[in-house]
PDB file of C-alpha atoms in Angstrom:
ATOM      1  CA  UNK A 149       0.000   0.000   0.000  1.00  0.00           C
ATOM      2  CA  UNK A 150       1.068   3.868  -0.121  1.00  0.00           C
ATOM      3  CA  UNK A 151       0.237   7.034   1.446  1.00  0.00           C
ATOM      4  CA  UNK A 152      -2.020   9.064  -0.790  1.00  0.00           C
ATOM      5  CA  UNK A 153      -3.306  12.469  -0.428  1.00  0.00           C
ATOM      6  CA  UNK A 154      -6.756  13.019  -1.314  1.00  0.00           C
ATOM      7  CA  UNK A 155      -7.492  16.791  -1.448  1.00  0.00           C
ATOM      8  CA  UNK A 156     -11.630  15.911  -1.605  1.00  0.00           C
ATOM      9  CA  UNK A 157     -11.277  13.750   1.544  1.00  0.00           C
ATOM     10  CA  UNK A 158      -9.436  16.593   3.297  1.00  0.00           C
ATOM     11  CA  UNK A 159     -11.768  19.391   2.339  1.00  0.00           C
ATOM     12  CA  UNK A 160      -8.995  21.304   0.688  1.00  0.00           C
ATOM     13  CA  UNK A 161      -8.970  22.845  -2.598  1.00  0.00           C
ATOM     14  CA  UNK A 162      -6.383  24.556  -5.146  1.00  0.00           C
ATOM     15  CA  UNK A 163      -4.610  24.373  -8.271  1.00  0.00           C
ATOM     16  CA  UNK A 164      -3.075  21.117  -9.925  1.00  0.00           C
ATOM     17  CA  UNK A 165       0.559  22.715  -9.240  1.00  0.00           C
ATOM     18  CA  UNK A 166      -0.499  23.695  -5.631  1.00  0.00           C
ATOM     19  CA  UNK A 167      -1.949  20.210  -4.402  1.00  0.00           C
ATOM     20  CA  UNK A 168       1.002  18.225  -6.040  1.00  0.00           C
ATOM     21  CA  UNK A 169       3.254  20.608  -4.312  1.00  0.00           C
ATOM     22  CA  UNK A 170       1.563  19.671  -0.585  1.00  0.00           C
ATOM     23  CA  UNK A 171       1.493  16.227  -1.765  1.00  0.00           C
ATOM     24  CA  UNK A 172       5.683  16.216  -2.166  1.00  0.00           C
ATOM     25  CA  UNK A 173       6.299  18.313   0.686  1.00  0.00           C
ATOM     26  CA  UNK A 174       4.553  16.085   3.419  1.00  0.00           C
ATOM     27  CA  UNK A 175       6.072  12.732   1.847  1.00  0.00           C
ATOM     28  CA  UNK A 176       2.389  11.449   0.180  1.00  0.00           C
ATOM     29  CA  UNK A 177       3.323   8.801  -2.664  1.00  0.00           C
ATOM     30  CA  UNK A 178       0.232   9.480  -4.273  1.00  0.00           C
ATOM     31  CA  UNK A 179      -2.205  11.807  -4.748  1.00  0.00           C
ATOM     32  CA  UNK A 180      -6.419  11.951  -6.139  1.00  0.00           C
ATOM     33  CA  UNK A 181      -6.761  13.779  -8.887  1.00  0.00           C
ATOM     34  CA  UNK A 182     -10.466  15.261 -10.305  1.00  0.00           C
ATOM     35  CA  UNK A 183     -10.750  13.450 -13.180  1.00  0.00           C
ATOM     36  CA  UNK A 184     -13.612  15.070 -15.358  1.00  0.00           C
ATOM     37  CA  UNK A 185     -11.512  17.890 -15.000  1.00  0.00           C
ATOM     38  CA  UNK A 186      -8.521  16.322 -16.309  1.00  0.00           C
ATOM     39  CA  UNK A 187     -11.121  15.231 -19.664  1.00  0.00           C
ATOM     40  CA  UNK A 188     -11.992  18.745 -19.654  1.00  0.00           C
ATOM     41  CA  UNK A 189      -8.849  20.659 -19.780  1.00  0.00           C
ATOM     42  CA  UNK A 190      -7.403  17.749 -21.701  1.00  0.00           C
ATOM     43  CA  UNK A 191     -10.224  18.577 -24.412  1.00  0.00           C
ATOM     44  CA  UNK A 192      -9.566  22.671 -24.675  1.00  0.00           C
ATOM     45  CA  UNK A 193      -6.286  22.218 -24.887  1.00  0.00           C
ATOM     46  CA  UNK A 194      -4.313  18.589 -25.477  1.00  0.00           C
ATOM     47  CA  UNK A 195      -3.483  16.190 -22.761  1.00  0.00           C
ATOM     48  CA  UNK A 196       0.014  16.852 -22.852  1.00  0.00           C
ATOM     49  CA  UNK A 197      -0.608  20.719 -21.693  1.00  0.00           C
ATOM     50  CA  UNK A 198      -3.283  19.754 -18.845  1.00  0.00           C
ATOM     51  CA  UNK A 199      -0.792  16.966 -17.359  1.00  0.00           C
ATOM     52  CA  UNK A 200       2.536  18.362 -17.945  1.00  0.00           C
ATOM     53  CA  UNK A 201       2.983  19.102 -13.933  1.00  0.00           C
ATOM     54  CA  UNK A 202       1.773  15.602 -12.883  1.00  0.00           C
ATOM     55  CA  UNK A 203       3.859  13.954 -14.965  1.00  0.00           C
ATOM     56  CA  UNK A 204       6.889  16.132 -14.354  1.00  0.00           C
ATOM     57  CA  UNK A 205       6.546  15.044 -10.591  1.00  0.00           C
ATOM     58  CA  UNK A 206       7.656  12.216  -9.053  1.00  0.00           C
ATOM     59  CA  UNK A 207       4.006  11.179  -8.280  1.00  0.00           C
ATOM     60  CA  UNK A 208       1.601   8.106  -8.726  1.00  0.00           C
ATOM     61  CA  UNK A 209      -2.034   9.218  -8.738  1.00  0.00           C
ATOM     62  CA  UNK A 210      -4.077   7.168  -6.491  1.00  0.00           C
ATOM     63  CA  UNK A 211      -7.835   7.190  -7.807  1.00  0.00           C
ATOM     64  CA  UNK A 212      -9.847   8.977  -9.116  1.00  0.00           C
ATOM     65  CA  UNK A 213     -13.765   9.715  -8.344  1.00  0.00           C
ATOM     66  CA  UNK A 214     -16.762   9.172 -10.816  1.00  0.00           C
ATOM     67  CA  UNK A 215     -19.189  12.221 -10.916  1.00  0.00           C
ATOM     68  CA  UNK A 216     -21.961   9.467 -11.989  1.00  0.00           C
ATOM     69  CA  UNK A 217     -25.343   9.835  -9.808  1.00  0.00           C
ATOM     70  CA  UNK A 218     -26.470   6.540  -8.917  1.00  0.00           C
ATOM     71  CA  UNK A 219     -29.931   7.209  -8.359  1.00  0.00           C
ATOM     72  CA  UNK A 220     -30.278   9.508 -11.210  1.00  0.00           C
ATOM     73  CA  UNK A 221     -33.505   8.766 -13.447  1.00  0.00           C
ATOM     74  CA  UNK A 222     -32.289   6.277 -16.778  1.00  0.00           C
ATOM     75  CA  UNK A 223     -31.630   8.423 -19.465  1.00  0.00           C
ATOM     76  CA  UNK A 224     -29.260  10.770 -17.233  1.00  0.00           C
ATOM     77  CA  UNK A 225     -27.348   7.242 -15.791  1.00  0.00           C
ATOM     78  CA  UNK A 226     -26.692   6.566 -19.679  1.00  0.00           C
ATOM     79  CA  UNK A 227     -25.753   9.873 -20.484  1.00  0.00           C
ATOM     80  CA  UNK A 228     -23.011   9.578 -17.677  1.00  0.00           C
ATOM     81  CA  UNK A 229     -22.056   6.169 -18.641  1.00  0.00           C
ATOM     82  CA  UNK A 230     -21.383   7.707 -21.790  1.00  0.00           C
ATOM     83  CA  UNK A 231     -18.387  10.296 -20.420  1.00  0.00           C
ATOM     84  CA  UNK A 232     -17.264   6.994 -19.350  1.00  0.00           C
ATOM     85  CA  UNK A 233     -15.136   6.183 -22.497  1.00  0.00           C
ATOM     86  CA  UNK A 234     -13.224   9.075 -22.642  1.00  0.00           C
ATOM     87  CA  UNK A 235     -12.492   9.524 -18.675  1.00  0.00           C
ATOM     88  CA  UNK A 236     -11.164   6.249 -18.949  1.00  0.00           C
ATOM     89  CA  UNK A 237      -9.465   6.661 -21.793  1.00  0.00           C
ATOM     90  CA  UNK A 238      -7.473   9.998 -20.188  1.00  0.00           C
ATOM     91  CA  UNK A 239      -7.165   8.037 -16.878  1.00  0.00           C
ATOM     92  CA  UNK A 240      -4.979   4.873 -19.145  1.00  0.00           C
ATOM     93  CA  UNK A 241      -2.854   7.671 -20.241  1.00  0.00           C
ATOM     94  CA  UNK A 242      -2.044   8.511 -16.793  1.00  0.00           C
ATOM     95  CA  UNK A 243      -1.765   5.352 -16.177  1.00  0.00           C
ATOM     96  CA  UNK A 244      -4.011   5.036 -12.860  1.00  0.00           C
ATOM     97  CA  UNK A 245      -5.878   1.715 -12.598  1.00  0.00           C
ATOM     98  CA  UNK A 246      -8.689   2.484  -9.887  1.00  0.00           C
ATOM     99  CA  UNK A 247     -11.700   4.371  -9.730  1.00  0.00           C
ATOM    100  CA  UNK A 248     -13.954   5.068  -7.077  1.00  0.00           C
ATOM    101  CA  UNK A 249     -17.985   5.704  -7.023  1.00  0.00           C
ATOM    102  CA  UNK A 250     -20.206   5.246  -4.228  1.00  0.00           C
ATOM    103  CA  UNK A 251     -24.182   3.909  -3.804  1.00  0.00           C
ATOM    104  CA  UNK A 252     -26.803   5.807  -2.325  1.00  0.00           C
ATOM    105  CA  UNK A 253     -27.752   6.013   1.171  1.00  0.00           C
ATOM    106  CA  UNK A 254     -31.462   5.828   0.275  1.00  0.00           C
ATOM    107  CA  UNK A 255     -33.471   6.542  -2.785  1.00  0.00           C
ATOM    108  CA  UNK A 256     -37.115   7.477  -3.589  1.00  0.00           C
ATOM    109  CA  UNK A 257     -37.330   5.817  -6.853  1.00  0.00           C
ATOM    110  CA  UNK A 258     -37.593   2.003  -5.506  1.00  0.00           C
ATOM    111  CA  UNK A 259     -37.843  -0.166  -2.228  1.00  0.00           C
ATOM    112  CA  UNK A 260     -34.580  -2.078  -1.001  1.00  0.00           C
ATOM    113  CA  UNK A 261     -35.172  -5.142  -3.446  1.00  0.00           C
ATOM    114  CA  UNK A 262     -36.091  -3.564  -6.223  1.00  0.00           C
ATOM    115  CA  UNK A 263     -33.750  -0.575  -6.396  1.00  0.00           C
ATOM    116  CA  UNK A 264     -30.572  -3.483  -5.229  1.00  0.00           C
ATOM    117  CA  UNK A 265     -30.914  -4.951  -8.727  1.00  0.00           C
ATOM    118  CA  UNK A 266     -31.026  -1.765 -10.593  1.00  0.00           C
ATOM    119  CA  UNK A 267     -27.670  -0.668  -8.171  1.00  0.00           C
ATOM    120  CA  UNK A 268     -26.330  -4.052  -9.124  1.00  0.00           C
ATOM    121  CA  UNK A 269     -26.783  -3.684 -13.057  1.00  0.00           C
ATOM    122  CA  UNK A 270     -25.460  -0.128 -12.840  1.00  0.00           C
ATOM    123  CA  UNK A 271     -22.493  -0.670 -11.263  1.00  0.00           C
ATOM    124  CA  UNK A 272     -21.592  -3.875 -13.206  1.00  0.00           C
ATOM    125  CA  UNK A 273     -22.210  -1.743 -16.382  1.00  0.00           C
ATOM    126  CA  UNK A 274     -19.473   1.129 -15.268  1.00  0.00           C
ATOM    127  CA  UNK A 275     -17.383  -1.567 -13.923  1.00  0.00           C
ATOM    128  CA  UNK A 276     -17.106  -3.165 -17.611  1.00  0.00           C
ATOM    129  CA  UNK A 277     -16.655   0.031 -19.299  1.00  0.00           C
ATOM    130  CA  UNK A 278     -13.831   1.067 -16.990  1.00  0.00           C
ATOM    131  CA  UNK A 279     -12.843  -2.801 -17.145  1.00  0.00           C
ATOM    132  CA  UNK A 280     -11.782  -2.020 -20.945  1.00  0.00           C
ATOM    133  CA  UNK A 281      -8.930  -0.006 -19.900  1.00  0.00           C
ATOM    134  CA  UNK A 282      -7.694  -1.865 -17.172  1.00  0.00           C
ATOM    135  CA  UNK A 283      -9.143   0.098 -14.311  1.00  0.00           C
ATOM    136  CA  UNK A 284     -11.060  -1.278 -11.416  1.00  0.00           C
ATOM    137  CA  UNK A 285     -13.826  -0.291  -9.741  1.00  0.00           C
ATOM    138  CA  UNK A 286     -13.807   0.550  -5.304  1.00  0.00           C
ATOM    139  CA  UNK A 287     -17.758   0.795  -4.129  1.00  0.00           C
ATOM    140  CA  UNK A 288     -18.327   2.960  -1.042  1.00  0.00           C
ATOM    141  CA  UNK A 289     -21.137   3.879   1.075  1.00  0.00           C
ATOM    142  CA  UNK A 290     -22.129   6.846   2.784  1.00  0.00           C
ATOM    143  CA  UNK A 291     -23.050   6.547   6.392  1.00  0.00           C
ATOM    144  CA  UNK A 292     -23.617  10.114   7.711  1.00  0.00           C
ATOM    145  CA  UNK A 293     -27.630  10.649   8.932  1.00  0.00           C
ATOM    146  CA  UNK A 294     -27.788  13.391   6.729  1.00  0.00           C
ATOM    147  CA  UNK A 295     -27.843  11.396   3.445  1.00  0.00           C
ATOM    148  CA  UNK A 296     -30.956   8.978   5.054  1.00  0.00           C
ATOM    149  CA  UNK A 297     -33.026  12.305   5.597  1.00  0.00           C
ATOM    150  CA  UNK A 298     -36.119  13.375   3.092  1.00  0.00           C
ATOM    151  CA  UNK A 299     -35.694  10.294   1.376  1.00  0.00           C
ATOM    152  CA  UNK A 300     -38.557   7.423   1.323  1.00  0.00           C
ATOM    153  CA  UNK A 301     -36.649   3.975   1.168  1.00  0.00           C
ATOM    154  CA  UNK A 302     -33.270   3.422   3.063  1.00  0.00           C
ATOM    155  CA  UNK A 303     -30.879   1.711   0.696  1.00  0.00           C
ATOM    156  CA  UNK A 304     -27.064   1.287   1.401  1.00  0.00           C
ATOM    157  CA  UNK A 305     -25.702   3.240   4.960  1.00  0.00           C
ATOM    158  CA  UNK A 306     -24.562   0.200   6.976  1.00  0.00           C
ATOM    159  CA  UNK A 307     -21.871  -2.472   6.960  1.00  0.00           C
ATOM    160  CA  UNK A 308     -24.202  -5.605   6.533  1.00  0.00           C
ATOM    161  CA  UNK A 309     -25.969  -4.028   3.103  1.00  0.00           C
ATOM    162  CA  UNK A 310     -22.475  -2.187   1.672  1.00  0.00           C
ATOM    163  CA  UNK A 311     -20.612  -5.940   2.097  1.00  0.00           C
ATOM    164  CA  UNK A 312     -24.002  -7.828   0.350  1.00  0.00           C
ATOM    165  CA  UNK A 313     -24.157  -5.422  -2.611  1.00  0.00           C
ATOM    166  CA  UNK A 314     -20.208  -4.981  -3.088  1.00  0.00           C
ATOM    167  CA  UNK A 315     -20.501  -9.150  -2.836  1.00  0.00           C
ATOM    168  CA  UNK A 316     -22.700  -9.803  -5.612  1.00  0.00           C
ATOM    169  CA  UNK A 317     -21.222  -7.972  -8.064  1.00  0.00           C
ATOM    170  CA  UNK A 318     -18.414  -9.451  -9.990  1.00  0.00           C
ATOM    171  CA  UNK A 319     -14.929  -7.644 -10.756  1.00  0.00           C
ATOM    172  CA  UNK A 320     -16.043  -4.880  -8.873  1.00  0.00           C
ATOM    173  CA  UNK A 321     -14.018  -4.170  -5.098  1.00  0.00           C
ATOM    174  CA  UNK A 322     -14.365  -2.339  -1.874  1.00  0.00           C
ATOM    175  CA  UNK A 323     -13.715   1.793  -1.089  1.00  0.00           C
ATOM    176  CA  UNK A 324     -13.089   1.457   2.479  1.00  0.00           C
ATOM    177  CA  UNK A 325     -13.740   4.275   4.659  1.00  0.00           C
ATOM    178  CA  UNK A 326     -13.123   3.416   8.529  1.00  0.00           C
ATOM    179  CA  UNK A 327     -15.567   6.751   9.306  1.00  0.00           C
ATOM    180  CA  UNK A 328     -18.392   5.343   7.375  1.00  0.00           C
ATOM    181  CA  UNK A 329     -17.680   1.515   8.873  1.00  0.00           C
ATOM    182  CA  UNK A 330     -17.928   2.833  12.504  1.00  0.00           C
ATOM    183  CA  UNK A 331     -20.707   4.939  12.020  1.00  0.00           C
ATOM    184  CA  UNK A 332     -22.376   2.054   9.750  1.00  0.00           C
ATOM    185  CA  UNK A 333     -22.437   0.025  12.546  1.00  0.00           C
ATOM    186  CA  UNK A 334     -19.181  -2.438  11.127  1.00  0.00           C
ATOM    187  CA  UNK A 335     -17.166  -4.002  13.445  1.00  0.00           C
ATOM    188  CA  UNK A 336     -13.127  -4.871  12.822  1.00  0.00           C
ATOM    189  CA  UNK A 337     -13.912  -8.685  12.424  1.00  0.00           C
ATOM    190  CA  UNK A 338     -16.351  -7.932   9.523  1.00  0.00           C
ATOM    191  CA  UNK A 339     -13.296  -5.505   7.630  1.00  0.00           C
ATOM    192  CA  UNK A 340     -10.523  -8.568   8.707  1.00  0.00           C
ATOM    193  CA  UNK A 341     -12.800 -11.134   6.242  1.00  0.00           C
ATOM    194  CA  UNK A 342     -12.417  -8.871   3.021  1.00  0.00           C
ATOM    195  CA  UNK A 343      -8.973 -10.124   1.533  1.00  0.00           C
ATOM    196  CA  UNK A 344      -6.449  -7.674   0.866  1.00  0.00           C
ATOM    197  CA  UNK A 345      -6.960  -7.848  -3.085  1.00  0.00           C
ATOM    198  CA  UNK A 346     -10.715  -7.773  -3.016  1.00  0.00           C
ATOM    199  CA  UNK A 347     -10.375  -3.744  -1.759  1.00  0.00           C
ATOM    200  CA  UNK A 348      -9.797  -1.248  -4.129  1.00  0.00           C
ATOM    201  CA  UNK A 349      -8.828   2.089  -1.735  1.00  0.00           C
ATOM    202  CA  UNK A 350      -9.016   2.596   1.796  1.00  0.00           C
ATOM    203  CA  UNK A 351      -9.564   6.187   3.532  1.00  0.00           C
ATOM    204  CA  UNK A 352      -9.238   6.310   7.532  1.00  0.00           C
ATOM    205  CA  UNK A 353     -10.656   8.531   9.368  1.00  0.00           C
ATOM    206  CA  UNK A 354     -12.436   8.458  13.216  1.00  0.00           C
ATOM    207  CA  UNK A 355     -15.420   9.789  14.984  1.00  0.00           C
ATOM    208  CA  UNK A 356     -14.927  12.653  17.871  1.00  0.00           C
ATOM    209  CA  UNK A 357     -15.424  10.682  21.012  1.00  0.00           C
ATOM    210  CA  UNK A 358     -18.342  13.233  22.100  1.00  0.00           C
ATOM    211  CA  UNK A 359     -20.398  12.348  18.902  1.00  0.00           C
ATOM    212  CA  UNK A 360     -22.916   8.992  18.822  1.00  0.00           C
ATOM    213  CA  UNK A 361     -21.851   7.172  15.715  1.00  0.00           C
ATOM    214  CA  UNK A 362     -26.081   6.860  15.371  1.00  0.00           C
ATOM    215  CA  UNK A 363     -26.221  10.508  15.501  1.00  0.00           C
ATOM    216  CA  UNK A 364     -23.032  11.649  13.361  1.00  0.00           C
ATOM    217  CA  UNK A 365     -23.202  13.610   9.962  1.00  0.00           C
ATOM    218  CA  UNK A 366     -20.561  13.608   7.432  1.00  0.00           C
ATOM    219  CA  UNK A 367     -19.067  16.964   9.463  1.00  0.00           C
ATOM    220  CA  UNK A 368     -18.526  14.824  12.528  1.00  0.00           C
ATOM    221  CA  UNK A 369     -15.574  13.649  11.128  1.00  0.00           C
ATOM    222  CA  UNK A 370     -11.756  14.243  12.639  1.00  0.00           C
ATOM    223  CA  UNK A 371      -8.078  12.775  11.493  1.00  0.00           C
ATOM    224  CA  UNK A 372      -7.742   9.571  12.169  1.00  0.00           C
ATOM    225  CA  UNK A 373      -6.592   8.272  15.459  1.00  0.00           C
ATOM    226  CA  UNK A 374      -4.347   5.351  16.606  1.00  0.00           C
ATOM    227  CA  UNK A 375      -7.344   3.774  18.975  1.00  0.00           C
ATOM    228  CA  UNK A 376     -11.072   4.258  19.018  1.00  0.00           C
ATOM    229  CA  UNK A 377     -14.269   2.441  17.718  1.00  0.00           C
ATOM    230  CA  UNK A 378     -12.195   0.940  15.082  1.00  0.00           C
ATOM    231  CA  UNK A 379      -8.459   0.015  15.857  1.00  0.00           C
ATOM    232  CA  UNK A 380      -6.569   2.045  13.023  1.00  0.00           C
ATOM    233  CA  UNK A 381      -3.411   0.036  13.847  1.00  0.00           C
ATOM    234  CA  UNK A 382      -5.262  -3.230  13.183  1.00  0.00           C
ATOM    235  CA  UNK A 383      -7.049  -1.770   9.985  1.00  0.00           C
ATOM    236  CA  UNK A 384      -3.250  -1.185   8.755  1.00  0.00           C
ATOM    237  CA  UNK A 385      -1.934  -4.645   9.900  1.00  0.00           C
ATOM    238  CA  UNK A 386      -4.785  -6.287   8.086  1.00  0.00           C
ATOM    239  CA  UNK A 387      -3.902  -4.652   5.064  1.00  0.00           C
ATOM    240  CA  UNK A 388      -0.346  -5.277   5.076  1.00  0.00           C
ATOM    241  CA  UNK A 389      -0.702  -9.083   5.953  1.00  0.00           C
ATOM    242  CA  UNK A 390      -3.668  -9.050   3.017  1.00  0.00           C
ATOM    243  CA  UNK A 391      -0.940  -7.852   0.633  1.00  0.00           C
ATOM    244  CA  UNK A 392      -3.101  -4.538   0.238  1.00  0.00           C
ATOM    245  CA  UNK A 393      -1.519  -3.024  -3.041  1.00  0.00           C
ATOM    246  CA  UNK A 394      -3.828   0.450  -2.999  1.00  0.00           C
ATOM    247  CA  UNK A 395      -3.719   3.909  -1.642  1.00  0.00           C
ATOM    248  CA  UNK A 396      -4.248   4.726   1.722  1.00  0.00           C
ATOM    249  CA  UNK A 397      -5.642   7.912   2.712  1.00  0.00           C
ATOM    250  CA  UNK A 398      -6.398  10.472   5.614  1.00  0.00           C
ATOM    251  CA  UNK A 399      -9.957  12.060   5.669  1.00  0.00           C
ATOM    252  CA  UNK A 400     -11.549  15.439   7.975  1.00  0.00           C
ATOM    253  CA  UNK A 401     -13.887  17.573   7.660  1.00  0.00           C
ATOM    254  CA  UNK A 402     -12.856  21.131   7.459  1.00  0.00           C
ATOM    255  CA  UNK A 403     -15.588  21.809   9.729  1.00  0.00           C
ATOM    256  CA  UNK A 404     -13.710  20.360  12.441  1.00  0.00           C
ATOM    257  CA  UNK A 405     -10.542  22.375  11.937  1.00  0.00           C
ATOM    258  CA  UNK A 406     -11.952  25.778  11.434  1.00  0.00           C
ATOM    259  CA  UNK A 407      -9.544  28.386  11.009  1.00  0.00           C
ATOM    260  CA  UNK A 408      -6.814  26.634  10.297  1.00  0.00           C
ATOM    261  CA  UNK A 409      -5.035  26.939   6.769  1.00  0.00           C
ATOM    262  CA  UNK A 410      -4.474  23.914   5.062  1.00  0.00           C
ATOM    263  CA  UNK A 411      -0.626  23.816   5.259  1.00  0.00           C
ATOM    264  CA  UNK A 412      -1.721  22.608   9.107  1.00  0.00           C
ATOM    265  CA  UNK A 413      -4.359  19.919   7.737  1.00  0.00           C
ATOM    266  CA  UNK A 414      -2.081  18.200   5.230  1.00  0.00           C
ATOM    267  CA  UNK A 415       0.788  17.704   7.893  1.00  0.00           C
ATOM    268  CA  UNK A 416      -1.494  17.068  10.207  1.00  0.00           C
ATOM    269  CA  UNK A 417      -3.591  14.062   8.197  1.00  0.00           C
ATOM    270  CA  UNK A 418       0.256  13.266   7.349  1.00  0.00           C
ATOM    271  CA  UNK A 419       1.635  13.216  11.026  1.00  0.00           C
ATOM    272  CA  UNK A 420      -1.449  10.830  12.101  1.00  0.00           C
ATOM    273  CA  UNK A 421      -1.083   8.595   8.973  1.00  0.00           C
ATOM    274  CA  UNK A 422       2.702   8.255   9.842  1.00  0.00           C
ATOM    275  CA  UNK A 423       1.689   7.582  13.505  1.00  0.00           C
ATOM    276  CA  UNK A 424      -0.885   5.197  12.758  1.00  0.00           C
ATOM    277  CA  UNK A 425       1.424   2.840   9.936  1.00  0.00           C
ATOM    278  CA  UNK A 426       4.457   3.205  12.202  1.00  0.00           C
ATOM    279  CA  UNK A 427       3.060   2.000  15.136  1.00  0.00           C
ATOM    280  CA  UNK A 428       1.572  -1.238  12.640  1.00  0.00           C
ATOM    281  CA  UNK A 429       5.113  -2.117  11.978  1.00  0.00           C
ATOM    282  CA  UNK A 430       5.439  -0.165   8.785  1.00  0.00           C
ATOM    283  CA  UNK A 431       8.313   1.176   7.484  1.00  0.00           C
ATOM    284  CA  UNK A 432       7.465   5.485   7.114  1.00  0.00           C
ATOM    285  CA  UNK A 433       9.346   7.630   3.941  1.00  0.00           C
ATOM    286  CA  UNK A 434      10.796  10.390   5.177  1.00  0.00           C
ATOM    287  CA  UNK A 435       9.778  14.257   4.450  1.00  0.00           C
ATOM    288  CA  UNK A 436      12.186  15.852   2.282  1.00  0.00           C
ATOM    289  CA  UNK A 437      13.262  18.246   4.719  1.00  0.00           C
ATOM    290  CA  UNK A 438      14.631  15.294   6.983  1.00  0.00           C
ATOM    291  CA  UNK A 439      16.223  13.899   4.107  1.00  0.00           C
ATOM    292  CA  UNK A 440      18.089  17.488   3.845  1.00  0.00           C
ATOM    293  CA  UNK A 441      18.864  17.447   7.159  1.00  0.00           C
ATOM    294  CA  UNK A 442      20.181  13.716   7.403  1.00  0.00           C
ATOM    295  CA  UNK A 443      22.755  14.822   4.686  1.00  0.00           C
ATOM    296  CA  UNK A 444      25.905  15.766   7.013  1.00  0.00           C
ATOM    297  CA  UNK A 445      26.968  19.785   7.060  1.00  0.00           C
ATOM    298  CA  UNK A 446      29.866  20.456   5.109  1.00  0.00           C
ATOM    299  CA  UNK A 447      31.161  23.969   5.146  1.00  0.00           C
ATOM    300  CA  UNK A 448      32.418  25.409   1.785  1.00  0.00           C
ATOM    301  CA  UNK A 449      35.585  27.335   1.492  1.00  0.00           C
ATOM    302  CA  UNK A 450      35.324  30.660  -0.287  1.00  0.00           C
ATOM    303  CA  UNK A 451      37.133  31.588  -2.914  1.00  0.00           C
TER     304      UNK A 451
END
């Protein structure tokens, strides 16, 4: 696995040059990148021009997010199935190999049954399409109480559903998000049966211990920690022993860090995600600054 940095998951925002810059400086391997927007620039100008500063970095993107509604009505699902071919088709240039989307919380269309089989057939249907270019498909849930609200039929906001939907689609694999497990009522022995190759991209992040995971929203949401609910130090050791190959990355909302600039939040997801892989046994890159200062002091003679 490798440390990513997921600007989305972090609540931070800026330009391509500015979030690969934060990526390098705090050590992050990898790094999400907005996709559409990739096809976008890509298409007013070439792909060479709207790339040229990830690939002059020394940086593997991690995933990438589809902007595909789930529950919209059919003819706007096809429509975004359609932007499908080229996205993927940018994304093989880049050469990243995993995508993420995830299901509703609840829906108003259909009742659990009905609306499963439509989820299923949807997501096989991307899955395929991004199959063609060699890039695999991580399902997620949402598990805040905001997303079950106004909404007639619960679908897809705990543990038990998410693993029997992800499960019964083939070559499709898991998005796992330790905020959304605890709050979704999961439980570590439930993550420790999903092998290692089956999961896709995992994003850590923990609950405030004032908050009842029953009662949380997605803004109750705070760095991850070592301990709590769900042992981030097993979660790692899992995924090492499972031969976990994907990104791994820190998640907060902004809400909880209010007034802070996000200089402070990326060393600060990075300092927990060190913490947390360190203390599983892992070995931890470096920042560039300590490589600087591990380099002994020579003093230079003037001429």
């Amino acid at each position: 696995m490798f440390k990513n940095f997921c600007p989305q998951a972090l609540g931070i925002n800026g330009r391509q040059s500015e979030l690969i810059e934060l990526a390098l400086t705090y050590a992050f391997r990898g790094m999400d990148i907005d996709m559409h927007d990739m096809l976008r620039r890509s298409q007013r100008s070439s792909f060479e021009e709207a790339s040229k500063y990830l690939r002059a970095s020394d940086i593997r993107i991690g995933t990438f997010t589809l902007a595909i509604d789930l529950d919209a009505d059919d003819d706007a699902f096809t429509a975004g199935v359609a932007t499908l071919h080229p996205l993927s088709e940018v994304a093989q240039q880049l050469e990243v190999d995993r995508a993420l989307i995830r299901v509703p919380a609840a829906t108003d269309r259909l009742p659990f049954n009905e609306f499963f089989d439509v989820q299923r057939q949807r997501i096989s249907q991307i899955a395929e399409v991004l199959g063609a270019r060699d890039i695999k498909l991580g399902v997620g849930f949402r598990a805040g109480k905001e997303h079950l609200e106004k909404k007639q039929f619960p679908f897809v906001s705990k543990v038990e559903t998410f693993r029997a939907l992800v499960d019964a689609i083939p070559n499709v694999g898991y998005l796992i998000d330790t905020w959304d497990w605890v709050v979704g009522e999961g439980a570590m022995d439930q993550l420790s049966e999903i092998p290692g190759d089956k999961i896709v991209a995992v994003r850590l992040g923990s609950i405030p211990e004032n908050v009842d995971p029953s009662e949380a929203t997605t803004h109750d949401r705070i760095l991850p920690e070592m301990n709590g609910p769900l042992d981030h130090v097993k979660v790692v050791k899992h995924l090492d022993q499972g031969k976990f190959s994907g990104p791994l990355s820190p998640t907060a909302s902004t809400m909880q860090y209010k007034g802070q600039t996000r200089e402070f939040l990326v060393q600060s997801a990075q300092e927990a995600i060190d913490g947390i892989c360190k203390e599983a046994g892992l070995t931890v890159a470096p920042l560039p600054m300590e490589l600087i200062e591990d380099i002994p002091y020579e003093p230079t003679s003037m001429i």
